[in-house]
mmCIF file of C-alpha atoms and ligand atoms in Angstrom:
data_model
loop_
_atom_site.group_PDB
_atom_site.id
_atom_site.type_symbol
_atom_site.label_atom_id
_atom_site.label_comp_id
_atom_site.label_asym_id
_atom_site.label_seq_id
_atom_site.Cartn_x
_atom_site.Cartn_y
_atom_site.Cartn_z
ATOM 1 C CA MET A 20 38.405 -19.482 -102.418
ATOM 2 C CA GLN A 21 34.788 -18.825 -101.462
ATOM 3 C CA LYS A 22 33.927 -15.138 -101.513
ATOM 4 C CA HIS A 23 31.517 -13.275 -99.281
ATOM 5 C CA ASN A 24 30.157 -10.470 -101.391
ATOM 6 C CA PHE A 25 28.963 -7.396 -99.486
ATOM 7 C CA SER A 26 29.123 -5.124 -102.541
ATOM 8 C CA ALA A 27 26.656 -2.209 -102.486
ATOM 9 C CA GLY A 28 25.761 -2.457 -106.161
ATOM 10 C CA PRO A 29 26.038 -4.066 -108.572
ATOM 11 C CA CYS A 30 25.709 -6.729 -105.947
ATOM 12 C CA ILE A 31 25.418 -10.386 -105.124
ATOM 13 C CA LEU A 32 22.853 -12.475 -107.023
ATOM 14 C CA PRO A 33 21.750 -16.050 -106.286
ATOM 15 C CA GLN A 34 24.209 -18.629 -107.640
ATOM 16 C CA SER A 35 21.404 -20.560 -109.327
ATOM 17 C CA VAL A 36 20.354 -17.391 -111.156
ATOM 18 C CA LEU A 37 23.905 -16.757 -112.370
ATOM 19 C CA GLN A 38 24.119 -20.352 -113.547
ATOM 20 C CA LYS A 39 20.878 -20.175 -115.531
ATOM 21 C CA SER A 40 21.805 -16.766 -116.975
ATOM 22 C CA ALA A 41 25.147 -18.108 -118.157
ATOM 23 C CA GLU A 42 23.408 -21.040 -119.826
ATOM 24 C CA ALA A 43 20.895 -18.755 -121.541
ATOM 25 C CA VAL A 44 23.705 -16.664 -122.987
ATOM 26 C CA LEU A 45 24.962 -19.794 -124.734
ATOM 27 C CA ASN A 46 21.722 -21.608 -125.448
ATOM 28 C CA PHE A 47 18.409 -19.954 -124.623
ATOM 29 C CA ASN A 48 15.430 -22.294 -124.052
ATOM 30 C CA ASN A 49 17.119 -25.061 -126.089
ATOM 31 C CA SER A 50 16.968 -22.918 -129.214
ATOM 32 C CA ASN A 51 20.700 -23.240 -129.897
ATOM 33 C CA LEU A 52 20.690 -19.471 -130.009
ATOM 34 C CA SER A 53 21.868 -17.041 -127.396
ATOM 35 C CA LEU A 54 19.420 -14.968 -125.372
ATOM 36 C CA ILE A 55 21.391 -11.922 -126.476
ATOM 37 C CA GLU A 56 21.364 -12.640 -130.209
ATOM 38 C CA ILE A 57 17.657 -13.163 -130.841
ATOM 39 C CA SER A 58 14.901 -10.654 -131.501
ATOM 40 C CA HIS A 59 13.369 -9.038 -128.466
ATOM 41 C CA ARG A 60 10.076 -9.478 -130.349
ATOM 42 C CA SER A 61 10.497 -13.247 -130.532
ATOM 43 C CA LYS A 62 7.869 -15.262 -128.701
ATOM 44 C CA ASP A 63 10.386 -16.519 -126.159
ATOM 45 C CA PHE A 64 11.602 -13.097 -125.161
ATOM 46 C CA VAL A 65 8.149 -11.506 -125.143
ATOM 47 C CA GLU A 66 7.291 -14.197 -122.607
ATOM 48 C CA VAL A 67 10.303 -13.235 -120.490
ATOM 49 C CA MET A 68 9.225 -9.599 -120.432
ATOM 50 C CA GLU A 69 5.646 -10.548 -119.532
ATOM 51 C CA ASN A 70 6.827 -12.811 -116.744
ATOM 52 C CA ALA A 71 9.204 -10.206 -115.392
ATOM 53 C CA ARG A 72 6.466 -7.559 -115.350
ATOM 54 C CA ASN A 73 3.937 -9.880 -113.725
ATOM 55 C CA LEU A 74 6.327 -11.227 -111.118
ATOM 56 C CA ALA A 75 7.205 -7.710 -109.974
ATOM 57 C CA LEU A 76 3.529 -6.782 -109.526
ATOM 58 C CA GLU A 77 2.758 -10.115 -107.889
ATOM 59 C CA HIS A 78 5.513 -9.788 -105.290
ATOM 60 C CA LEU A 79 4.311 -6.287 -104.426
ATOM 61 C CA GLY A 80 0.677 -7.380 -104.227
ATOM 62 C CA LEU A 81 -0.253 -4.965 -107.002
ATOM 63 C CA LEU A 82 -1.417 -7.322 -109.727
ATOM 64 C CA ASN A 83 -4.728 -6.190 -111.274
ATOM 65 C CA LYS A 84 -4.859 -3.111 -109.075
ATOM 66 C CA GLY A 85 -4.395 -0.452 -111.728
ATOM 67 C CA TYR A 86 -0.607 -0.613 -111.730
ATOM 68 C CA GLN A 87 1.803 -1.248 -114.609
ATOM 69 C CA ALA A 88 5.344 -2.564 -114.355
ATOM 70 C CA LEU A 89 7.986 -1.374 -116.793
ATOM 71 C CA TYR A 90 11.630 -2.274 -117.344
ATOM 72 C CA LEU A 91 13.336 0.857 -118.597
ATOM 73 C CA GLN A 92 16.902 1.973 -119.193
ATOM 74 C CA GLY A 93 18.899 4.916 -117.888
ATOM 75 C CA GLY A 94 19.109 3.691 -114.298
ATOM 76 C CA ALA A 95 17.339 5.035 -111.268
ATOM 77 C CA SER A 96 19.115 8.292 -112.079
ATOM 78 C CA LEU A 97 16.994 8.841 -115.187
ATOM 79 C CA GLN A 98 13.888 8.277 -113.049
ATOM 80 C CA PHE A 99 14.841 11.368 -111.046
ATOM 81 C CA LEU A 100 14.061 13.364 -114.189
ATOM 82 C CA MET A 101 11.352 11.139 -115.659
ATOM 83 C CA VAL A 102 9.198 11.292 -112.520
ATOM 84 C CA ALA A 103 9.250 15.073 -112.631
ATOM 85 C CA TYR A 104 8.671 15.203 -116.392
ATOM 86 C CA ASN A 105 5.530 13.080 -116.091
ATOM 87 C CA LEU A 106 4.082 14.292 -112.798
ATOM 88 C CA LEU A 107 5.323 17.759 -111.957
ATOM 89 C CA GLU A 108 3.022 20.516 -113.164
ATOM 90 C CA LYS A 109 3.916 23.266 -110.697
ATOM 91 C CA LYS A 110 5.284 22.078 -107.383
ATOM 92 C CA ALA A 111 6.522 18.838 -105.851
ATOM 93 C CA ALA A 112 7.429 17.877 -102.274
ATOM 94 C CA TYR A 113 10.650 15.967 -101.514
ATOM 95 C CA LEU A 114 12.066 14.380 -98.374
ATOM 96 C CA ASN A 115 15.837 14.787 -98.431
ATOM 97 C CA THR A 116 17.544 11.835 -96.765
ATOM 98 C CA GLY A 117 20.856 11.709 -98.610
ATOM 99 C CA THR A 118 22.811 11.756 -101.835
ATOM 100 C CA TRP A 119 20.177 10.010 -103.947
ATOM 101 C CA SER A 120 17.313 12.182 -102.680
ATOM 102 C CA ASN A 121 19.495 15.177 -103.338
ATOM 103 C CA ASN A 122 20.090 14.087 -106.909
ATOM 104 C CA ALA A 123 16.365 13.516 -107.375
ATOM 105 C CA ILE A 124 15.653 17.043 -106.102
ATOM 106 C CA LYS A 125 18.240 18.523 -108.438
ATOM 107 C CA GLU A 126 16.598 16.987 -111.499
ATOM 108 C CA ALA A 127 13.070 17.906 -110.402
ATOM 109 C CA LYS A 128 14.161 21.534 -110.074
ATOM 110 C CA LEU A 129 14.815 21.543 -113.825
ATOM 111 C CA ILE A 130 11.087 20.986 -114.314
ATOM 112 C CA GLY A 131 9.357 22.939 -111.568
ATOM 113 C CA GLU A 132 9.285 24.137 -107.991
ATOM 114 C CA VAL A 133 10.556 21.798 -105.274
ATOM 115 C CA VAL A 134 9.622 22.029 -101.600
ATOM 116 C CA GLU A 135 11.965 20.139 -99.291
ATOM 117 C CA VAL A 136 9.633 18.952 -96.518
ATOM 118 C CA ALA A 137 12.529 17.910 -94.268
ATOM 119 C CA THR A 138 16.196 17.011 -94.436
ATOM 120 C CA SER A 139 18.752 15.207 -92.291
ATOM 121 C CA LYS A 140 21.616 17.072 -93.925
ATOM 122 C CA ASN A 141 22.707 18.883 -90.745
ATOM 123 C CA GLU A 142 23.617 15.492 -89.173
ATOM 124 C CA ASN A 143 25.333 14.163 -92.298
ATOM 125 C CA PHE A 144 22.182 12.179 -93.145
ATOM 126 C CA ASN A 145 22.577 9.756 -90.241
ATOM 127 C CA PHE A 146 18.857 9.756 -89.363
ATOM 128 C CA ILE A 147 15.407 9.766 -90.974
ATOM 129 C CA PRO A 148 13.460 13.002 -90.345
ATOM 130 C CA LYS A 149 10.063 12.547 -88.693
ATOM 131 C CA ASN A 150 7.071 14.760 -87.984
ATOM 132 C CA TYR A 151 7.160 16.639 -91.251
ATOM 133 C CA THR A 152 4.080 17.745 -93.146
ATOM 134 C CA VAL A 153 3.486 17.027 -96.772
ATOM 135 C CA PRO A 154 1.751 19.972 -98.462
ATOM 136 C CA SER A 155 -1.555 18.866 -99.950
ATOM 137 C CA ASP A 156 -1.255 21.280 -102.881
ATOM 138 C CA ALA A 157 1.904 19.665 -104.282
ATOM 139 C CA ASP A 158 1.673 17.440 -107.358
ATOM 140 C CA TYR A 159 3.371 14.529 -105.578
ATOM 141 C CA PHE A 160 5.564 13.585 -102.642
ATOM 142 C CA HIS A 161 8.912 11.883 -103.271
ATOM 143 C CA CYS A 162 10.990 9.877 -100.803
ATOM 144 C CA THR A 163 13.869 7.388 -100.776
ATOM 145 C CA SER A 164 12.998 4.257 -98.807
ATOM 146 C CA ASN A 165 16.575 3.132 -98.182
ATOM 147 C CA ASN A 166 19.637 5.349 -98.229
ATOM 148 C CA THR A 167 22.256 3.051 -99.678
ATOM 149 C CA ILE A 168 25.185 5.343 -98.920
ATOM 150 C CA PHE A 169 24.392 6.414 -95.354
ATOM 151 C CA GLY A 170 22.689 3.221 -94.187
ATOM 152 C CA THR A 171 19.350 4.629 -93.075
ATOM 153 C CA GLN A 172 15.942 3.199 -93.945
ATOM 154 C CA MET A 173 12.429 4.589 -93.639
ATOM 155 C CA GLN A 174 10.139 2.510 -91.423
ATOM 156 C CA VAL A 175 7.101 4.747 -91.602
ATOM 157 C CA PHE A 176 5.699 6.366 -94.708
ATOM 158 C CA PRO A 177 3.341 9.324 -94.428
ATOM 159 C CA ASP A 178 -0.323 9.135 -95.351
ATOM 160 C CA THR A 179 -0.584 11.615 -98.167
ATOM 161 C CA GLU A 180 -3.498 12.992 -100.093
ATOM 162 C CA ILE A 181 -1.213 13.487 -103.058
ATOM 163 C CA PRO A 182 0.520 10.725 -105.063
ATOM 164 C CA MET A 183 3.515 9.187 -103.301
ATOM 165 C CA VAL A 184 6.623 8.376 -105.329
ATOM 166 C CA CYS A 185 9.419 6.292 -103.880
ATOM 167 C CA ASP A 186 12.955 5.440 -104.931
ATOM 168 C CA MET A 187 13.239 1.856 -103.640
ATOM 169 C CA SER A 188 16.427 1.026 -105.531
ATOM 170 C CA SER A 189 18.205 -0.590 -102.610
ATOM 171 C CA ASP A 190 15.446 -2.272 -100.640
ATOM 172 C CA ILE A 191 12.779 -3.314 -103.120
ATOM 173 C CA PHE A 192 11.588 -6.912 -102.569
ATOM 174 C CA SER A 193 13.430 -7.034 -99.220
ATOM 175 C CA ARG A 194 10.556 -6.352 -96.818
ATOM 176 C CA GLN A 195 6.809 -6.263 -96.614
ATOM 177 C CA LEU A 196 5.110 -2.896 -96.964
ATOM 178 C CA ASP A 197 1.672 -1.810 -98.015
ATOM 179 C CA PHE A 198 2.831 -1.100 -101.551
ATOM 180 C CA SER A 199 -0.622 0.146 -102.555
ATOM 181 C CA LYS A 200 0.214 3.305 -100.539
ATOM 182 C CA PHE A 201 2.632 4.212 -103.312
ATOM 183 C CA ASP A 202 1.620 5.540 -106.706
ATOM 184 C CA LEU A 203 5.006 5.186 -108.335
ATOM 185 C CA ILE A 204 7.924 3.020 -107.254
ATOM 186 C CA TYR A 205 11.219 2.828 -109.103
ATOM 187 C CA ALA A 206 14.356 0.817 -108.549
ATOM 188 C CA GLY A 207 17.589 0.309 -110.455
ATOM 189 C CA ALA A 208 17.841 -3.473 -110.821
ATOM 190 C CA GLN A 209 21.447 -3.807 -109.679
ATOM 191 C CA LYS A 210 20.801 -3.455 -105.946
ATOM 192 C CA ASN A 211 18.418 -6.279 -105.193
ATOM 193 C CA MET A 212 16.977 -7.826 -108.325
ATOM 194 C CA GLY A 213 19.427 -8.202 -111.162
ATOM 195 C CA PRO A 214 22.309 -6.759 -113.144
ATOM 196 C CA SER A 215 22.641 -3.093 -114.020
ATOM 197 C CA GLY A 216 21.065 -2.007 -117.289
ATOM 198 C CA THR A 217 17.413 -1.999 -116.388
ATOM 199 C CA THR A 218 15.223 -0.097 -113.944
ATOM 200 C CA LEU A 219 11.916 -1.310 -112.659
ATOM 201 C CA VAL A 220 9.123 1.261 -112.624
ATOM 202 C CA VAL A 221 5.790 0.358 -111.059
ATOM 203 C CA VAL A 222 3.246 3.054 -111.688
ATOM 204 C CA LYS A 223 -0.441 3.521 -110.995
ATOM 205 C CA GLU A 224 -1.875 4.411 -114.353
ATOM 206 C CA ASN A 225 -4.407 6.940 -113.130
ATOM 207 C CA ILE A 226 -1.733 9.416 -111.988
ATOM 208 C CA LEU A 227 -0.436 9.841 -115.531
ATOM 209 C CA GLU A 228 -1.442 12.282 -118.282
ATOM 210 C CA LYS A 229 -2.183 15.109 -115.848
ATOM 211 C CA VAL A 230 0.623 17.472 -116.843
ATOM 212 C CA SER A 231 0.254 19.952 -119.669
ATOM 213 C CA ARG A 232 3.712 19.692 -121.249
ATOM 214 C CA ASN A 233 4.683 17.538 -124.213
ATOM 215 C CA ILE A 234 6.768 14.630 -123.014
ATOM 216 C CA PRO A 235 9.437 13.160 -125.310
ATOM 217 C CA SER A 236 8.539 9.542 -126.151
ATOM 218 C CA MET A 237 11.451 7.885 -124.382
ATOM 219 C CA LEU A 238 10.655 9.816 -121.190
ATOM 220 C CA ASN A 239 6.931 9.209 -121.350
ATOM 221 C CA TYR A 240 5.610 6.434 -119.074
ATOM 222 C CA LYS A 241 2.412 6.213 -121.088
ATOM 223 C CA VAL A 242 4.334 5.444 -124.276
ATOM 224 C CA HIS A 243 6.207 2.621 -122.547
ATOM 225 C CA ILE A 244 2.993 1.264 -121.018
ATOM 226 C CA ASN A 245 1.229 1.235 -124.389
ATOM 227 C CA LYS A 246 4.149 -0.688 -125.908
ATOM 228 C CA GLU A 247 4.313 -3.150 -122.991
ATOM 229 C CA SER A 248 7.832 -2.030 -122.125
ATOM 230 C CA MET A 249 9.037 -2.713 -125.679
ATOM 231 C CA PHE A 250 8.884 0.792 -127.180
ATOM 232 C CA ASN A 251 12.505 0.301 -128.140
ATOM 233 C CA THR A 252 14.888 -2.618 -127.634
ATOM 234 C CA PRO A 253 14.877 -3.417 -123.946
ATOM 235 C CA SER A 254 17.948 -4.498 -122.066
ATOM 236 C CA VAL A 255 17.232 -8.171 -122.761
ATOM 237 C CA PHE A 256 19.922 -9.695 -120.568
ATOM 238 C CA ALA A 257 19.180 -7.498 -117.554
ATOM 239 C CA VAL A 258 15.438 -8.150 -117.838
ATOM 240 C CA TYR A 259 16.011 -11.897 -118.134
ATOM 241 C CA VAL A 260 18.259 -12.071 -115.070
ATOM 242 C CA SER A 261 15.807 -9.901 -113.111
ATOM 243 C CA MET A 262 13.020 -12.292 -114.059
ATOM 244 C CA LEU A 263 15.058 -15.262 -112.844
ATOM 245 C CA THR A 264 15.772 -13.477 -109.557
ATOM 246 C CA LEU A 265 12.095 -12.697 -109.031
ATOM 247 C CA GLN A 266 11.262 -16.331 -109.803
ATOM 248 C CA TRP A 267 13.945 -17.430 -107.307
ATOM 249 C CA LEU A 268 12.347 -15.200 -104.689
ATOM 250 C CA LYS A 269 8.913 -16.622 -105.424
ATOM 251 C CA ASP A 270 10.144 -20.228 -105.118
ATOM 252 C CA LEU A 271 11.705 -19.285 -101.802
ATOM 253 C CA GLY A 272 8.396 -18.066 -100.391
ATOM 254 C CA GLY A 273 8.368 -14.454 -101.514
ATOM 255 C CA ILE A 274 8.912 -11.221 -99.608
ATOM 256 C CA PRO A 275 7.607 -12.481 -96.206
ATOM 257 C CA LYS A 276 10.226 -15.254 -96.227
ATOM 258 C CA ILE A 277 13.126 -13.117 -97.383
ATOM 259 C CA GLU A 278 12.219 -10.376 -94.893
ATOM 260 C CA LYS A 279 12.715 -12.826 -92.013
ATOM 261 C CA ALA A 280 16.119 -13.842 -93.363
ATOM 262 C CA ASN A 281 17.107 -10.195 -93.883
ATOM 263 C CA THR A 282 16.093 -9.332 -90.320
ATOM 264 C CA THR A 283 18.176 -12.186 -88.917
ATOM 265 C CA LYS A 284 21.220 -11.103 -90.924
ATOM 266 C CA ALA A 285 20.883 -7.456 -89.907
ATOM 267 C CA GLN A 286 20.413 -8.311 -86.224
ATOM 268 C CA LEU A 287 23.496 -10.505 -86.224
ATOM 269 C CA LEU A 288 25.676 -7.741 -87.629
ATOM 270 C CA TYR A 289 24.227 -4.779 -85.689
ATOM 271 C CA ASN A 290 24.479 -6.734 -82.421
ATOM 272 C CA GLU A 291 28.166 -7.189 -83.094
ATOM 273 C CA ILE A 292 28.714 -3.554 -84.105
ATOM 274 C CA ASP A 293 27.085 -2.457 -80.826
ATOM 275 C CA ARG A 294 28.809 -5.078 -78.686
ATOM 276 C CA ASN A 295 32.324 -4.885 -80.101
ATOM 277 C CA SER A 296 34.423 -2.206 -78.371
ATOM 278 C CA LEU A 297 36.398 -1.486 -81.551
ATOM 279 C CA PHE A 298 33.458 -0.448 -83.729
ATOM 280 C CA GLU A 299 30.667 2.112 -83.784
ATOM 281 C CA GLY A 300 27.605 2.312 -85.973
ATOM 282 C CA PHE A 301 27.233 5.336 -88.250
ATOM 283 C CA VAL A 302 23.487 5.587 -87.539
ATOM 284 C CA PRO A 303 22.867 6.226 -83.821
ATOM 285 C CA ASN A 304 19.099 5.790 -83.805
ATOM 286 C CA LYS A 305 18.440 2.044 -84.025
ATOM 287 C CA GLU A 306 15.039 2.313 -85.677
ATOM 288 C CA ASP A 307 16.559 4.288 -88.561
ATOM 289 C CA ARG A 308 19.196 1.677 -89.347
ATOM 290 C CA SER A 309 19.011 -0.007 -92.726
ATOM 291 C CA LYS A 310 18.651 -3.768 -92.870
ATOM 292 C CA MET A 311 20.201 -3.683 -96.322
ATOM 293 C CA ASN A 312 23.277 -1.474 -95.843
ATOM 294 C CA ALA A 313 24.898 -1.401 -92.413
ATOM 295 C CA THR A 314 27.390 1.458 -92.060
ATOM 296 C CA PHE A 315 30.000 1.455 -89.316
ATOM 297 C CA ASN A 316 33.435 2.725 -88.388
ATOM 298 C CA LEU A 317 36.543 1.515 -86.639
ATOM 299 C CA LYS A 318 37.004 3.742 -83.600
ATOM 300 C CA ASN A 319 40.762 3.384 -83.855
ATOM 301 C CA GLU A 320 41.910 4.042 -87.418
ATOM 302 C CA THR A 321 45.343 2.523 -86.749
ATOM 303 C CA LEU A 322 43.700 -0.923 -86.820
ATOM 304 C CA LYS A 323 42.446 -0.369 -90.344
ATOM 305 C CA ALA A 324 45.297 -2.072 -92.197
ATOM 306 C CA THR A 325 45.054 -5.167 -89.978
ATOM 307 C CA PHE A 326 41.271 -5.355 -90.242
ATOM 308 C CA ASP A 327 41.361 -4.903 -94.023
ATOM 309 C CA GLU A 328 43.941 -7.669 -94.361
ATOM 310 C CA GLN A 329 41.860 -10.029 -92.226
ATOM 311 C CA LEU A 330 38.744 -9.256 -94.269
ATOM 312 C CA LYS A 331 40.679 -10.117 -97.384
ATOM 313 C CA GLN A 332 41.950 -13.374 -95.884
ATOM 314 C CA ALA A 333 38.367 -14.320 -95.029
ATOM 315 C CA GLY A 334 37.235 -13.744 -98.623
ATOM 316 C CA ILE A 335 35.120 -10.716 -97.765
ATOM 317 C CA ASN A 336 34.518 -8.413 -100.726
ATOM 318 C CA GLY A 337 33.027 -4.940 -101.084
ATOM 319 C CA LEU A 338 33.034 -3.762 -97.477
ATOM 320 C CA ASN A 339 34.456 -0.291 -98.044
ATOM 321 C CA GLY A 340 32.125 2.562 -97.236
ATOM 322 C CA HIS A 341 31.006 4.918 -100.006
ATOM 323 C CA ARG A 342 33.760 7.388 -100.861
ATOM 324 C CA SER A 343 31.651 10.270 -99.503
ATOM 325 C CA VAL A 344 31.252 8.661 -96.054
ATOM 326 C CA GLY A 345 34.312 6.450 -95.520
ATOM 327 C CA GLY A 346 34.418 3.672 -92.942
ATOM 328 C CA TYR A 347 32.710 0.388 -93.729
ATOM 329 C CA ARG A 348 29.423 -0.603 -95.284
ATOM 330 C CA ALA A 349 28.095 -4.142 -95.301
ATOM 331 C CA SER A 350 25.385 -4.524 -97.928
ATOM 332 C CA MET A 351 23.214 -7.507 -97.061
ATOM 333 C CA TYR A 352 20.897 -7.844 -100.023
ATOM 334 C CA ASN A 353 18.453 -10.717 -100.530
ATOM 335 C CA ALA A 354 20.943 -13.133 -102.062
ATOM 336 C CA LEU A 355 23.578 -12.747 -99.338
ATOM 337 C CA PRO A 356 23.588 -15.861 -97.143
ATOM 338 C CA LEU A 357 23.577 -15.648 -93.346
ATOM 339 C CA GLU A 358 26.910 -17.510 -93.315
ATOM 340 C CA SER A 359 28.603 -14.546 -94.990
ATOM 341 C CA VAL A 360 27.433 -12.241 -92.192
ATOM 342 C CA GLN A 361 28.658 -14.782 -89.635
ATOM 343 C CA ILE A 362 32.115 -14.790 -91.262
ATOM 344 C CA LEU A 363 32.233 -10.991 -91.053
ATOM 345 C CA VAL A 364 31.206 -11.090 -87.390
ATOM 346 C CA ASP A 365 33.914 -13.698 -86.737
ATOM 347 C CA VAL A 366 36.559 -11.415 -88.253
ATOM 348 C CA MET A 367 35.345 -8.494 -86.111
ATOM 349 C CA GLN A 368 35.511 -10.630 -82.967
ATOM 350 C CA HIS A 369 38.935 -11.945 -83.878
ATOM 351 C CA LEU A 370 40.220 -8.381 -84.287
ATOM 352 C CA GLU A 371 38.912 -7.424 -80.854
ATOM 353 C CA LYS A 372 40.599 -10.390 -79.182
ATOM 354 C CA GLN A 373 43.913 -9.476 -80.782
ATOM 355 C CA ALA A 374 43.771 -5.765 -80.025
HETATM 356 C C1 LIG B 405 22.214 3.246 -106.639
HETATM 357 C C2 LIG B 405 21.059 4.113 -106.365
HETATM 358 C C3 LIG B 405 20.593 5.045 -107.312
HETATM 359 C C4 LIG B 405 21.270 5.250 -108.640
HETATM 360 O O1 LIG B 405 21.022 4.177 -109.464
HETATM 361 P P1 LIG B 405 21.551 4.120 -110.974
HETATM 362 O O2 LIG B 405 20.812 2.938 -111.521
HETATM 363 O O3 LIG B 405 23.027 3.944 -110.910
HETATM 364 O O4 LIG B 405 21.174 5.387 -111.638
HETATM 365 C C5 LIG B 405 19.485 5.797 -106.992
HETATM 366 N N1 LIG B 405 18.874 5.668 -105.806
HETATM 367 C C6 LIG B 405 19.290 4.794 -104.869
HETATM 368 C C7 LIG B 405 18.567 4.693 -103.578
HETATM 369 C C8 LIG B 405 20.399 3.991 -105.120
HETATM 370 O O5 LIG B 405 20.824 3.120 -104.201
#
């Protein structure tokens, strides 16, 4: 049976990418060797890493603009600490828009002082704070572009005099932004670009080497830059699949093309959430709603068992909300086809007719 995969992460990847990855595990580049049993220093894999790094910068429009792309391990969660280790001398400013921002703040506090410029905590993170000021004497400003768990997404980013750092784990390569506004972007691969096991870091080189502390090698961006993301054995499979996904996106027409498709998908679902008398969106303010993760609830919980059964019958996977929020969450990442969203909408309409 065909599945419609709305999983929040790890998440859906293009079928053609999965196919090629499977082939490479058995026979990489007609070498009769597996991608995962050859040296990461072999010519073929060095090429993969170079391609993956270049494609990331190219998609973001940051090629030859003083930025470096790295594929590191430890997930986005290690970046919470690594950002602070490399950039925080005394004080950093954070926008708190949910669980992941919160975790980032917690790690930064191990290194220095953290100023929370604004938070949406009092409304259970169902909106994006606006009209906050970023202190100009902080070492950097950190924000989370898309809040995977709560289903909110930043539309406007502040103009800051200080470096801007952004956790884009769940919406990188999904929409056009002026990426040159950001000095450091990081993203765990498993939300929109590949399997888990690698994290993309895009960093402007001139913000580094400003802190006075000694940074352990594995946590030091400069060390990874100097070794072209091969300081130690990289996660070869995850980097390869990420490269294929970025190539798939390029062949498709890049971020401008995928953004249109993502907008269409999100509109289709949010229109139904708003129209259907049985459902309500978790995020009241429409402009704060995420195009990647749509969160919503059944108004009448007694319909839950029926709805869940009908989702299952339709082949819909991964629609449960995060355990901290409950309800439903439809993650509509780049590789999710419009048809899958249509199937979900059909099930919602069917439920309403029956009720
Ligand atoms: C999933 C997620 C993380 C955590 O990523 P890991 O790679 O599991 O550490 C961090 N930030 C955001 C926005 C996420 O969606």
